[in-house]
């Protein structure tokens, strides 16, 4: 693992494949649902049967356009389809329809900011974004003992966007953070569900080291790492690979250009990258324009429509939450990272309470923690934003303290149905919570001070925290007293006496 | 009434009026096929049962007074490059032997909806690659005018079926002349529509940017009738044009007065057989007498048509034919191990080596080479530039004339085997036709005379995009002034 003192810079570029959130495939009407029995979501077009012709799914193009715009790319006014020719059993036509020299989006960027400042804000360039169809899946059945391979073409023809970044990332942590931000952006846009387990988001990473020398910078050969199936494994794989390249560099001193680009696979269990078998022939995909598909022209109206459908992206939303509710950058980051539904929940609570900070605290400490433990989505959370707002409002007004609030919150979770503001009122009544008048409080504290001369002496001697010792006793006498007020009143009485 | 001697137009009219049953028409053609196809080999599959069932259903509906489609009772032979639901579709290749598509090509579906009767599938050059129909994996087709001669290709089966009265109408496909050249060599009429005028969905692709389905019949009027049914937009083919389809058969009877016909001097250079030249010149004279004017035009880049075609078409073909790899359907070699490669690569290599014929392999290799890294710019990209120049030539020419006339092929039907040893000589049979496809224009071919040896001579008319109505009209007027298209071969039993 390179440290701050590492004698080299790690240079990382990423290639991200994202499955678009369409109901149907890129060039036919077959559904794209995950997990269907093999070869049940196929038609002559995605099977590549003789005579079949592709027809573009405009919806996929619109979603891709949204992604390109959100990544601040230049949108090509004219874009075409190319065939990438190669033989593989999961590629039914013998070619993949993709975009070669005229991708629909180029020259963009996406910035990642770490709210804790672990690394400086990093704006990562996007070289290109293009659309392509996915291939099918080969399943090699070793267990059956026959060595049979079976092909599932359900995935064939599924729309993907490929996002290729500039090699602007400088550490595995940055790479992970940037991917997290990219994923969040795409989910916010409704462009993809980015589910890595289902293969909706796949990452290849290119990495090498820049080693400063007297006469400039030496660069190690670029390695492409494949089969990483989580952001954590991307970070681990890059860290491993950087360290491995550093060792190799010290041993061999081989520089970029002196060795072919290597492809290595990430073995998550072993925590190592391994060289993959070199292809016998240099890959020559014989790209050429697909004569079955007409080129696509993108009008200003198309771009405007895609822009209109984008909604506020995460970066803008973070700044908006900070400004609207006066919460910290860190808090805004946590809330926004939870997704658009959580942001809406938060804003409802904050709006009804009329304050952002307590709403943020309750959301993060109580709602999100519970959600984390129990699973589920914010939409299914048993305490709706109105109920929570009622509860938080009562605490803010001093009707009872946070601890009592938590008791009520816990009670609402056990109702077995969505809790309403009325339920909060019911819970308050059930717990016998009533406001304690100032006179009653003064009387209660006076009695306690009389019974606790040591505390009185300590406070007089300057140890104000000793007053806290009265809180427990006060609550025993009247559970409705507000601890903070008990403490305040005690100190005031002692000082005043 | 002998149904096999009737034109398509007359058959449809007779069935509609109840003068003859669809079943009797179908039976007559099916019997004719049974009687003479042994010496022609025009059909790869005959669907006797299906054709008779369809015909009987049409007759029932007619008797019940139900509405009938515009082609009710018309038997049609379909080139085996077009997918037919549950009927063998092989492209005359071992690679697809036994393949029965689960769908009809759009044009076949349109024929069925129009109540045509599909007779069967016609022989062709394998994957439509060839100019003589000798590249079929299931044997060559014989020209009905002289059984020792080739019918032309690649739609030679469709052309021969009509010339031998085994079908009144057929579908062909034309990538570089494959409708017009065999029509010319077999003495029938064939229309190559504008690229995109007819849906390619279900047409097994040879070269996607050039392929076009078209009708082949005895006359232009019959072609107009079939064309009305098969033309038109198809949302399942993104290259299909959306322009409305004219009522071609209603637009035939306008005089030729004032028609400007272009004549390209290059079409009459070395290589054109004198007898063919004479026939073509006589046709020009007929048009002139009918009030048309003849003008010299130039297509300066047309001479690069054949080399351009033999880059563009193989490049697309190499890619289009990649799907025939033995993995999913079609031929798979039973020997898949034992070579130098992995079992998977060995399976691909052997399946393709066994499944494809030599002409197909030749073009796959040409295309693969031309698209390879380092050669793309020198070959494919350059061919596309020339293609644009060829197209521009046509656009310029059609500023001056309405149509361009000339020979469809340099010779009348040549002997079987005559050119098979010389691929380059064979490639020149498309000399006069390929440029039309490269430019995406329309063309029609019809008989304009006979050689002294009794072989048909073909005349070609080319027109601008979407000029089908004009081409059909001009050819139809010619056929009202001549009777070449009505001559029948005597080489076969009646």
CSV table of N, CA and C in Angstrom, one decimal, chain B residues 238-347:
chain,number,residue,atom,x,y,z
B,238,UNK,N,-34.7,-0.1,-40.1
B,238,UNK,CA,-34.5,1.4,-39.9
B,238,UNK,C,-34.0,2.0,-41.2
B,239,UNK,N,-33.6,1.2,-42.2
B,239,UNK,CA,-33.2,1.8,-43.5
B,239,UNK,C,-34.4,1.9,-44.5
B,240,UNK,N,-35.5,1.4,-44.1
B,240,UNK,CA,-36.7,1.4,-45.0
B,240,UNK,C,-37.2,2.9,-45.1
B,241,UNK,N,-37.5,3.3,-46.3
B,241,UNK,CA,-38.0,4.6,-46.6
B,241,UNK,C,-39.5,4.7,-46.2
B,242,UNK,N,-39.9,5.9,-45.8
B,242,UNK,CA,-41.2,6.1,-45.4
B,242,UNK,C,-42.1,6.8,-46.4
B,243,UNK,N,-41.6,7.1,-47.6
B,243,UNK,CA,-42.4,7.7,-48.7
B,243,UNK,C,-43.6,6.8,-49.0
B,244,UNK,N,-44.7,7.4,-49.3
B,244,UNK,CA,-45.9,6.6,-49.6
B,244,UNK,C,-45.7,5.8,-50.9
B,245,UNK,N,-46.4,4.7,-51.0
B,245,UNK,CA,-46.2,3.8,-52.2
B,245,UNK,C,-47.3,4.2,-53.2
B,246,UNK,N,-46.8,4.5,-54.4
B,246,UNK,CA,-47.8,4.8,-55.5
B,246,UNK,C,-48.5,3.6,-55.9
B,247,UNK,N,-49.7,3.8,-56.6
B,247,UNK,CA,-50.4,2.6,-57.1
B,247,UNK,C,-49.8,2.3,-58.5
B,248,UNK,N,-48.6,1.6,-58.4
B,248,UNK,CA,-47.8,1.4,-59.7
B,248,UNK,C,-48.6,0.9,-60.9
B,249,UNK,N,-49.5,-0.1,-60.6
B,249,UNK,CA,-50.2,-0.7,-61.8
B,249,UNK,C,-51.3,0.3,-62.4
B,250,UNK,N,-51.6,1.4,-61.6
B,250,UNK,CA,-52.5,2.3,-62.2
B,250,UNK,C,-51.8,3.5,-62.9
B,251,UNK,N,-50.5,3.4,-62.9
B,251,UNK,CA,-49.8,4.6,-63.5
B,251,UNK,C,-49.0,4.2,-64.8
B,252,UNK,N,-49.4,3.1,-65.4
B,252,UNK,CA,-48.6,2.6,-66.5
B,252,UNK,C,-48.9,3.2,-67.8
B,253,UNK,N,-50.2,3.6,-68.0
B,253,UNK,CA,-50.7,3.9,-69.3
B,253,UNK,C,-50.5,5.4,-69.7
B,254,UNK,N,-49.3,5.9,-69.6
B,254,UNK,CA,-49.1,7.3,-70.1
B,254,UNK,C,-48.1,7.2,-71.2
B,255,UNK,N,-48.2,8.0,-72.3
B,255,UNK,CA,-47.3,7.9,-73.4
B,255,UNK,C,-45.9,8.3,-73.1
B,256,UNK,N,-45.0,7.9,-73.9
B,256,UNK,CA,-43.6,8.2,-73.7
B,256,UNK,C,-43.1,9.5,-74.3
B,257,UNK,N,-44.1,10.2,-74.9
B,257,UNK,CA,-43.7,11.5,-75.5
B,257,UNK,C,-43.0,12.4,-74.5
B,258,UNK,N,-41.8,12.9,-75.0
B,258,UNK,CA,-41.1,13.8,-74.2
B,258,UNK,C,-40.1,13.1,-73.2
B,259,UNK,N,-40.2,11.8,-73.0
B,259,UNK,CA,-39.3,11.1,-72.1
B,259,UNK,C,-37.9,11.3,-72.5
B,260,UNK,N,-37.0,11.7,-71.6
B,260,UNK,CA,-35.6,11.8,-71.9
B,260,UNK,C,-34.9,10.6,-71.5
B,261,UNK,N,-34.3,9.9,-72.4
B,261,UNK,CA,-33.6,8.7,-72.0
B,261,UNK,C,-32.1,8.9,-72.3
B,262,UNK,N,-31.3,8.7,-71.2
B,262,UNK,CA,-29.8,8.8,-71.3
B,262,UNK,C,-29.2,7.6,-71.9
B,263,UNK,N,-28.1,7.8,-72.6
B,263,UNK,CA,-27.3,6.7,-73.2
B,263,UNK,C,-25.9,7.0,-72.8
B,264,UNK,N,-25.3,6.0,-72.2
B,264,UNK,CA,-23.9,6.1,-71.8
B,264,UNK,C,-22.9,5.4,-72.8
B,265,UNK,N,-22.1,6.2,-73.4
B,265,UNK,CA,-21.2,5.7,-74.4
B,265,UNK,C,-20.3,4.5,-73.9
B,266,UNK,N,-19.9,4.6,-72.6
B,266,UNK,CA,-19.1,3.6,-72.0
B,266,UNK,C,-19.8,2.2,-72.0
B,267,UNK,N,-21.1,2.2,-72.0
B,267,UNK,CA,-21.9,0.9,-72.0
B,267,UNK,C,-21.7,0.2,-73.3
B,268,UNK,N,-21.1,0.9,-74.3
B,268,UNK,CA,-21.1,0.2,-75.7
B,268,UNK,C,-19.6,0.0,-76.1
B,269,UNK,N,-18.7,-0.1,-75.1
B,269,UNK,CA,-17.3,-0.3,-75.4
B,269,UNK,C,-17.0,-1.8,-75.6
B,270,UNK,N,-15.6,-2.0,-75.5
B,270,UNK,CA,-15.1,-3.4,-75.7
B,270,UNK,C,-15.8,-4.4,-74.8
B,271,UNK,N,-16.0,-5.6,-75.2
B,271,UNK,CA,-16.6,-6.6,-74.4
B,271,UNK,C,-18.1,-6.8,-74.6
B,272,UNK,N,-18.8,-5.8,-75.1
B,272,UNK,CA,-20.2,-5.9,-75.4
B,272,UNK,C,-20.4,-6.8,-76.7
B,273,UNK,N,-21.1,-7.9,-76.5
B,273,UNK,CA,-21.3,-8.8,-77.7
B,273,UNK,C,-22.1,-8.0,-78.7
B,274,UNK,N,-21.7,-8.1,-80.0
B,274,UNK,CA,-22.3,-7.3,-81.1
B,274,UNK,C,-23.8,-7.6,-81.1
B,275,UNK,N,-24.2,-8.9,-80.9
B,275,UNK,CA,-25.6,-9.2,-81.0
B,275,UNK,C,-26.4,-8.5,-79.9
B,276,UNK,N,-25.8,-8.4,-78.7
B,276,UNK,CA,-26.5,-7.8,-77.6
B,276,UNK,C,-26.6,-6.3,-77.9
B,277,UNK,N,-25.5,-5.7,-78.5
B,277,UNK,CA,-25.4,-4.3,-78.8
B,277,UNK,C,-26.6,-4.0,-79.8
B,278,UNK,N,-26.7,-4.9,-80.8
B,278,UNK,CA,-27.8,-4.6,-81.8
B,278,UNK,C,-29.2,-4.6,-81.2
B,279,UNK,N,-29.4,-5.6,-80.3
B,279,UNK,CA,-30.7,-5.7,-79.6
B,279,UNK,C,-31.0,-4.4,-78.8
B,280,UNK,N,-30.0,-3.9,-78.1
B,280,UNK,CA,-30.1,-2.8,-77.3
B,280,UNK,C,-30.4,-1.5,-78.1
B,281,UNK,N,-29.6,-1.4,-79.2
B,281,UNK,CA,-29.9,-0.3,-80.1
B,281,UNK,C,-31.3,-0.3,-80.7
B,282,UNK,N,-31.7,-1.5,-81.0
B,282,UNK,CA,-33.1,-1.6,-81.6
B,282,UNK,C,-34.1,-1.1,-80.6
B,283,UNK,N,-33.8,-1.4,-79.3
B,283,UNK,CA,-34.8,-0.9,-78.3
B,283,UNK,C,-34.8,0.6,-78.2
B,284,UNK,N,-33.6,1.2,-78.3
B,284,UNK,CA,-33.5,2.7,-78.3
B,284,UNK,C,-34.4,3.2,-79.5
B,285,UNK,N,-34.3,2.5,-80.6
B,285,UNK,CA,-35.1,3.0,-81.8
B,285,UNK,C,-36.6,2.9,-81.5
B,286,UNK,N,-37.0,1.8,-80.8
B,286,UNK,CA,-38.4,1.7,-80.4
B,286,UNK,C,-38.9,2.9,-79.6
B,287,UNK,N,-38.0,3.2,-78.6
B,287,UNK,CA,-38.4,4.3,-77.7
B,287,UNK,C,-38.5,5.6,-78.5
B,288,UNK,N,-37.5,5.8,-79.4
B,288,UNK,CA,-37.5,7.0,-80.2
B,288,UNK,C,-38.8,7.1,-81.0
B,289,UNK,N,-39.1,6.0,-81.6
B,289,UNK,CA,-40.3,6.0,-82.4
B,289,UNK,C,-41.6,6.3,-81.6
B,290,UNK,N,-41.5,6.0,-80.3
B,290,UNK,CA,-42.7,6.3,-79.4
B,290,UNK,C,-42.7,7.7,-78.8
B,291,UNK,N,-41.7,8.5,-79.2
B,291,UNK,CA,-41.7,9.9,-78.8
B,291,UNK,C,-40.7,10.3,-77.8
B,292,UNK,N,-39.9,9.3,-77.4
B,292,UNK,CA,-38.8,9.6,-76.4
B,292,UNK,C,-37.6,10.2,-77.1
B,293,UNK,N,-36.8,11.0,-76.4
B,293,UNK,CA,-35.6,11.5,-76.9
B,293,UNK,C,-34.4,10.8,-76.3
B,294,UNK,N,-33.3,10.6,-77.0
B,294,UNK,CA,-32.1,10.0,-76.5
B,294,UNK,C,-31.0,11.0,-76.3
B,295,UNK,N,-30.3,11.0,-75.2
B,295,UNK,CA,-29.3,11.9,-74.9
B,295,UNK,C,-28.0,11.2,-74.4
B,296,UNK,N,-26.9,11.7,-74.8
B,296,UNK,CA,-25.6,11.2,-74.3
B,296,UNK,C,-25.5,11.7,-72.9
B,297,UNK,N,-25.2,10.8,-72.0
B,297,UNK,CA,-24.8,11.2,-70.6
B,297,UNK,C,-23.6,10.4,-70.2
B,298,UNK,N,-22.9,11.0,-69.2
B,298,UNK,CA,-21.7,10.3,-68.7
B,298,UNK,C,-21.9,9.9,-67.2
B,299,UNK,N,-21.3,8.7,-67.0
B,299,UNK,CA,-21.2,8.3,-65.6
B,299,UNK,C,-19.7,8.0,-65.4
B,300,UNK,N,-18.9,9.0,-65.3
B,300,UNK,CA,-17.5,8.8,-65.4
B,300,UNK,C,-16.9,7.9,-64.3
B,301,UNK,N,-17.5,7.8,-63.2
B,301,UNK,CA,-16.9,6.9,-62.1
B,301,UNK,C,-17.5,5.5,-62.2
B,302,UNK,N,-18.5,5.2,-63.1
B,302,UNK,CA,-19.1,3.9,-63.1
B,302,UNK,C,-18.1,2.8,-63.4
B,303,UNK,N,-17.0,3.2,-64.1
B,303,UNK,CA,-16.0,2.2,-64.5
B,303,UNK,C,-15.3,1.7,-63.2
B,304,UNK,N,-15.4,2.4,-62.1
B,304,UNK,CA,-14.9,1.9,-60.8
B,304,UNK,C,-15.9,1.1,-60.1
B,305,UNK,N,-17.1,0.9,-60.7
B,305,UNK,CA,-18.2,0.3,-60.0
B,305,UNK,C,-17.8,-1.1,-59.5
B,306,UNK,N,-17.2,-2.0,-60.4
B,306,UNK,CA,-16.9,-3.3,-60.0
B,306,UNK,C,-15.9,-3.4,-58.9
B,307,UNK,N,-14.7,-2.7,-59.1
B,307,UNK,CA,-13.8,-2.8,-58.0
B,307,UNK,C,-14.4,-2.2,-56.6
B,308,UNK,N,-15.1,-1.1,-56.7
B,308,UNK,CA,-15.7,-0.6,-55.5
B,308,UNK,C,-16.7,-1.6,-54.9
B,309,UNK,N,-17.5,-2.2,-55.7
B,309,UNK,CA,-18.4,-3.2,-55.3
B,309,UNK,C,-17.7,-4.3,-54.6
B,310,UNK,N,-16.6,-4.8,-55.2
B,310,UNK,CA,-15.9,-5.9,-54.6
B,310,UNK,C,-15.0,-5.6,-53.4
B,311,UNK,N,-15.2,-4.3,-52.9
B,311,UNK,CA,-14.7,-4.0,-51.6
B,311,UNK,C,-15.8,-3.9,-50.6
B,312,UNK,N,-16.8,-3.0,-51.0
B,312,UNK,CA,-17.9,-2.8,-50.1
B,312,UNK,C,-18.7,-4.1,-49.8
B,313,UNK,N,-19.0,-4.8,-50.8
B,313,UNK,CA,-19.9,-6.0,-50.6
B,313,UNK,C,-19.2,-7.0,-49.7
B,314,UNK,N,-17.9,-7.4,-50.0
B,314,UNK,CA,-17.3,-8.4,-49.2
B,314,UNK,C,-17.0,-8.0,-47.8
B,315,UNK,N,-16.8,-6.7,-47.6
B,315,UNK,CA,-16.6,-6.2,-46.2
B,315,UNK,C,-17.8,-6.4,-45.4
B,316,UNK,N,-19.0,-6.0,-46.0
B,316,UNK,CA,-20.2,-6.2,-45.2
B,316,UNK,C,-20.5,-7.7,-45.1
B,317,UNK,N,-20.3,-8.4,-46.2
B,317,UNK,CA,-20.6,-9.9,-46.1
B,317,UNK,C,-19.7,-10.6,-45.1
B,318,UNK,N,-18.5,-10.3,-45.0
B,318,UNK,CA,-17.6,-10.9,-44.0
B,318,UNK,C,-18.2,-10.8,-42.6
B,319,UNK,N,-18.7,-9.6,-42.3
B,319,UNK,CA,-19.3,-9.3,-41.0
B,319,UNK,C,-20.7,-10.0,-40.9
B,320,UNK,N,-21.5,-9.8,-42.0
B,320,UNK,CA,-22.9,-10.4,-41.9
B,320,UNK,C,-22.8,-11.9,-41.8
B,321,UNK,N,-21.8,-12.6,-42.3
B,321,UNK,CA,-21.8,-14.0,-42.3
B,321,UNK,C,-21.0,-14.6,-41.1
B,322,UNK,N,-20.6,-13.7,-40.2
B,322,UNK,CA,-19.8,-14.1,-39.0
B,322,UNK,C,-20.8,-15.0,-38.1
B,323,UNK,N,-22.1,-14.7,-38.2
B,323,UNK,CA,-23.0,-15.4,-37.3
B,323,UNK,C,-23.1,-16.9,-37.6
B,324,UNK,N,-22.6,-17.3,-38.8
B,324,UNK,CA,-22.7,-18.7,-39.1
B,324,UNK,C,-21.4,-19.3,-38.7
B,325,UNK,N,-21.4,-19.6,-37.4
B,325,UNK,CA,-20.2,-20.1,-36.7
B,325,UNK,C,-20.3,-21.5,-36.1
B,326,UNK,N,-21.5,-22.1,-36.3
B,326,UNK,CA,-21.7,-23.4,-35.8
B,326,UNK,C,-22.1,-23.4,-34.3
B,327,UNK,N,-22.2,-22.3,-33.7
B,327,UNK,CA,-22.5,-22.2,-32.3
B,327,UNK,C,-24.0,-22.3,-32.0
B,328,UNK,N,-24.8,-21.6,-32.8
B,328,UNK,CA,-26.2,-21.5,-32.4
B,328,UNK,C,-27.2,-22.2,-33.2
B,329,UNK,N,-26.9,-22.3,-34.5
B,329,UNK,CA,-27.9,-23.0,-35.4
B,329,UNK,C,-27.1,-23.3,-36.7
B,330,UNK,N,-27.7,-24.0,-37.6
B,330,UNK,CA,-27.0,-24.3,-38.9
B,330,UNK,C,-26.0,-25.4,-38.7
B,331,UNK,N,-25.1,-25.4,-39.7
B,331,UNK,CA,-24.1,-26.5,-39.7
B,331,UNK,C,-23.0,-26.4,-38.6
B,332,UNK,N,-22.8,-27.5,-37.9
B,332,UNK,CA,-21.7,-27.5,-37.0
B,332,UNK,C,-20.9,-28.8,-37.3
B,333,UNK,N,-19.6,-28.6,-37.4
B,333,UNK,CA,-18.8,-29.7,-37.7
B,333,UNK,C,-18.8,-30.8,-36.6
B,334,UNK,N,-18.8,-32.0,-36.9
B,334,UNK,CA,-18.7,-33.1,-35.9
B,334,UNK,C,-17.3,-33.2,-35.4
B,335,UNK,N,-16.3,-32.8,-36.2
B,335,UNK,CA,-14.9,-32.8,-35.8
B,335,UNK,C,-14.5,-31.5,-35.3
B,336,UNK,N,-14.4,-31.4,-34.0
B,336,UNK,CA,-14.1,-30.1,-33.4
B,336,UNK,C,-12.8,-30.0,-32.6
B,337,UNK,N,-12.0,-31.1,-32.6
B,337,UNK,CA,-10.8,-31.1,-31.9
B,337,UNK,C,-9.7,-31.7,-32.7
B,338,UNK,N,-8.5,-31.6,-32.3
B,338,UNK,CA,-7.4,-32.3,-33.0
B,338,UNK,C,-6.5,-31.4,-33.8
B,339,UNK,N,-6.9,-30.1,-34.0
B,339,UNK,CA,-6.1,-29.2,-34.7
B,339,UNK,C,-5.1,-28.5,-33.8
B,340,UNK,N,-4.6,-27.4,-34.3
B,340,UNK,CA,-3.6,-26.6,-33.6
B,340,UNK,C,-4.3,-25.6,-32.6
B,341,UNK,N,-5.6,-25.4,-32.8
B,341,UNK,CA,-6.3,-24.3,-32.1
B,341,UNK,C,-7.0,-24.9,-30.9
B,342,UNK,N,-7.6,-24.1,-30.1
B,342,UNK,CA,-8.5,-24.5,-29.0
B,342,UNK,C,-9.7,-25.2,-29.6
B,343,UNK,N,-10.3,-26.1,-28.8
B,343,UNK,CA,-11.5,-26.8,-29.4
B,343,UNK,C,-12.6,-25.8,-29.9
B,344,UNK,N,-12.7,-24.7,-29.3
B,344,UNK,CA,-13.7,-23.7,-29.7
B,344,UNK,C,-13.3,-23.1,-31.1
B,345,UNK,N,-12.1,-22.7,-31.2
B,345,UNK,CA,-11.6,-22.1,-32.5
B,345,UNK,C,-11.7,-23.2,-33.6
B,346,UNK,N,-11.3,-24.4,-33.2
B,346,UNK,CA,-11.4,-25.5,-34.1
B,346,UNK,C,-12.8,-25.8,-34.6
B,347,UNK,N,-13.7,-25.7,-33.7
B,347,UNK,CA,-15.2,-25.8,-34.1
B,347,UNK,C,-15.6,-24.8,-35.1
